[in-house]
């Protein structure tokens, strides 16, 4: 339904363009012919144009009948074909006219109508590369053909002019095209954002509903485990998986409505230490060593501690996950210029290709089999809420360095 609607608009645009072209075509064609053949010849006391020359009056008749066919196609809802009808029709009639007039006579070649320039100059208006090339090349081809057949170099003069005007028209066409492309991109981005907003709200609502049953499920599982400590060794896995669902649900809820930030003073060392305690087990399983360098003493920073923990858990997890065969993750914390804290997390993992770098932070963008593609989106959102900066330096196959810069005092940033 929408597709049809858009098509309709494009057809409407094409109709406007072709109507404008037709008006200009007939006005220019007839006024040029009139001016050139009668007024010009008359004032130069040359012979009046012989109406029996070439196609003579037939030319006017044929061009007028083109109009009838053109209007028929426009009415039938196929205006796209009309511009081709005119270029081919015009060239066909002109070649025949010239051949009849000049072939086998000694008359000097003096043909061509200024309307040929209109064809080329107007072609970018249709925003169609194929049409542009058709017009320019067939105009050039026509005069080359006439020059060769009639052995009259005068037929070649317009060729140079067509080249120059064609080049200008081509530049215009490219500009139009690139302008339209950017508009289309902006439009698509907007649509994408709108779609995400809806998905986000849905995800947040569903997430909210899942959270409560999930926490009672976890509570009862824990209870079972305590009650029958020796009967079922699946409990730890069950609890771990429930935690996993919980963290996915938390991330999803971020899509819809970012949480209110609660700023308090907190020590970055403690946040990092907590993060390491959470990620340690996963690192061990994958033979990854977490190495931390803290260039202290450091001032406490104004932040939402819980959310920053989430940020570093996400980033360190990503670093560990990028090294399936083990390795080292270096975490460095220091105070930087302009009252800010600088935290970097460097891994020697798979790295991120240039193409993927552009997609980082897009919801659901993941290259992992079990990934959600929500981690970096949430991370990015939290850091933005803190008026900080997140930066990725990566070399494919060599490793990635993630830099986080956070202001120490929030009031400075308002
Ligand atoms: P997920 O971890 O669920 O895939 P993220 O948003 O955390 O989602 O990450 C998105 C993608 O960014 C990952 O799938 C991965 O391709 C890439 N990525 C993020 N961090 C790193 C890293 N340290 N090394 C290599 N790739 C990374
Ligand atoms: Mg992740």
Tab-separated table of N, CA, C and O and ligand atoms in Angstrom, residues 314-315 318-319 321-322 347 350-352 360-361 365-368 370-377 392 400 402, ligand 1:
chain	number	residue	atom	x	y	z
A	314	UNK	N	30.676	-5.036	30.992
A	314	UNK	CA	30.450	-5.235	29.545
A	314	UNK	C	31.756	-5.176	28.765
A	314	UNK	O	32.019	-6.013	27.910
A	315	UNK	N	32.569	-4.165	29.053
A	315	UNK	CA	33.789	-3.971	28.261
A	315	UNK	C	34.805	-5.082	28.535
A	315	UNK	O	35.430	-5.596	27.600
A	318	UNK	N	33.663	-8.303	26.907
A	318	UNK	CA	33.943	-8.281	25.466
A	318	UNK	C	35.407	-8.576	25.203
A	318	UNK	O	35.750	-9.303	24.261
A	319	UNK	N	36.294	-7.994	26.020
A	319	UNK	CA	37.732	-8.216	25.839
A	319	UNK	C	38.060	-9.695	26.024
A	319	UNK	O	38.766	-10.296	25.212
A	321	UNK	N	35.991	-12.220	25.750
A	321	UNK	CA	35.354	-13.013	24.689
A	321	UNK	C	36.108	-12.897	23.360
A	321	UNK	O	35.971	-13.750	22.489
A	322	UNK	N	36.892	-11.824	23.196
A	322	UNK	CA	37.613	-11.679	21.925
A	322	UNK	C	38.845	-12.584	21.889
A	322	UNK	O	39.510	-12.677	20.864
A	347	UNK	N	42.928	-5.559	24.807
A	347	UNK	CA	43.035	-7.016	24.677
A	347	UNK	C	43.877	-7.362	23.458
A	347	UNK	O	44.166	-6.510	22.631
A	350	UNK	N	40.598	-10.825	18.754
A	350	UNK	CA	40.328	-10.911	17.312
A	350	UNK	C	40.271	-9.544	16.629
A	350	UNK	O	40.394	-9.435	15.424
A	351	UNK	N	40.093	-8.469	17.401
A	351	UNK	CA	40.015	-7.149	16.778
A	351	UNK	C	38.676	-6.943	16.088
A	351	UNK	O	37.842	-7.849	16.005
A	352	UNK	N	38.489	-5.726	15.587
A	352	UNK	CA	37.209	-5.382	14.964
A	352	UNK	C	37.511	-4.829	13.571
A	352	UNK	O	38.351	-3.941	13.437
A	360	UNK	N	29.244	-0.637	15.796
A	360	UNK	CA	29.310	-0.802	17.247
A	360	UNK	C	28.296	0.107	17.924
A	360	UNK	O	28.145	1.264	17.555
A	361	UNK	N	27.619	-0.441	18.909
A	361	UNK	CA	26.670	0.385	19.644
A	361	UNK	C	25.279	0.361	19.030
A	361	UNK	O	24.337	0.850	19.629
A	365	UNK	N	23.528	-5.465	17.264
A	365	UNK	CA	24.664	-5.797	16.402
A	365	UNK	C	25.625	-6.689	17.173
A	365	UNK	O	26.216	-6.272	18.175
A	366	UNK	N	25.804	-7.918	16.689
A	366	UNK	CA	26.738	-8.830	17.347
A	366	UNK	C	27.394	-9.726	16.315
A	366	UNK	O	26.820	-9.997	15.263
A	367	UNK	N	28.622	-10.160	16.608
A	367	UNK	CA	29.268	-11.127	15.718
A	367	UNK	C	29.424	-12.460	16.444
A	367	UNK	O	30.072	-13.359	15.949
A	368	UNK	N	28.804	-12.532	17.640
A	368	UNK	CA	28.988	-13.745	18.449
A	368	UNK	C	27.769	-14.653	18.356
A	368	UNK	O	26.642	-14.168	18.217
A	370	UNK	N	26.427	-16.451	20.681
A	370	UNK	CA	25.508	-16.286	21.805
A	370	UNK	C	25.394	-14.841	22.247
A	370	UNK	O	24.988	-14.559	23.372
A	371	UNK	N	25.781	-13.913	21.364
A	371	UNK	CA	25.755	-12.505	21.742
A	371	UNK	C	24.353	-11.921	21.637
A	371	UNK	O	23.482	-12.465	20.945
A	372	UNK	N	24.135	-10.834	22.349
A	372	UNK	CA	22.854	-10.141	22.228
A	372	UNK	C	23.018	-8.849	21.447
A	372	UNK	O	22.052	-8.302	20.929
A	373	UNK	N	24.247	-8.341	21.384
A	373	UNK	CA	24.455	-7.066	20.712
A	373	UNK	C	23.831	-5.914	21.464
A	373	UNK	O	23.489	-4.881	20.870
A	374	UNK	N	23.684	-6.077	22.767
A	374	UNK	CA	23.099	-4.987	23.552
A	374	UNK	C	24.124	-4.326	24.470
A	374	UNK	O	23.959	-3.187	24.898
A	375	UNK	N	25.220	-5.057	24.748
A	375	UNK	CA	26.193	-4.583	25.723
A	375	UNK	C	26.740	-3.194	25.406
A	375	UNK	O	26.709	-2.292	26.247
A	376	UNK	N	27.226	-3.022	24.195
A	376	UNK	CA	27.850	-1.742	23.863
A	376	UNK	C	26.825	-0.619	23.764
A	376	UNK	O	27.128	0.528	24.067
A	377	UNK	N	25.621	-0.976	23.352
A	377	UNK	CA	24.588	0.057	23.297
A	377	UNK	C	24.317	0.622	24.696
A	377	UNK	O	24.282	1.833	24.904
A	392	UNK	N	36.987	3.482	20.492
A	392	UNK	CA	37.541	2.169	20.129
A	392	UNK	C	38.721	2.314	19.190
A	392	UNK	O	38.607	2.966	18.161
A	400	UNK	N	42.199	-4.996	20.442
A	400	UNK	CA	41.367	-3.814	20.573
A	400	UNK	C	41.718	-3.071	21.849
A	400	UNK	O	42.006	-3.696	22.876
A	402	UNK	N	39.946	-0.189	24.233
A	402	UNK	CA	38.758	0.626	24.467
A	402	UNK	C	39.126	1.686	25.500
A	402	UNK	O	39.685	1.368	26.548
B	1	LIG	P1	27.774	-8.870	22.269
B	1	LIG	O1	28.952	-8.926	23.207
B	1	LIG	O2	26.539	-9.474	22.856
B	1	LIG	O3	28.078	-9.391	20.905
B	1	LIG	P2	28.270	-6.061	22.366
B	1	LIG	O4	27.395	-4.879	22.146
B	1	LIG	O5	28.950	-6.171	23.701
B	1	LIG	O6	27.387	-7.324	22.080
B	1	LIG	O7	29.372	-6.086	21.251
B	1	LIG	C1	28.997	-5.971	19.917
B	1	LIG	C2	30.082	-6.509	18.979
B	1	LIG	O8	31.215	-5.666	19.028
B	1	LIG	C3	30.611	-7.877	19.351
B	1	LIG	O9	29.792	-8.895	18.831
B	1	LIG	C4	31.993	-7.878	18.723
B	1	LIG	O10	31.913	-8.192	17.347
B	1	LIG	C5	32.400	-6.424	18.789
B	1	LIG	N1	33.336	-6.190	19.894
B	1	LIG	C6	33.091	-5.492	21.020
B	1	LIG	N2	34.191	-5.447	21.804
B	1	LIG	C7	35.158	-6.147	21.177
B	1	LIG	C8	36.536	-6.477	21.471
B	1	LIG	N3	37.118	-6.090	22.606
B	1	LIG	N4	37.227	-7.182	20.552
B	1	LIG	C9	36.621	-7.586	19.401
B	1	LIG	N5	35.342	-7.321	19.075
B	1	LIG	C10	34.608	-6.613	19.940
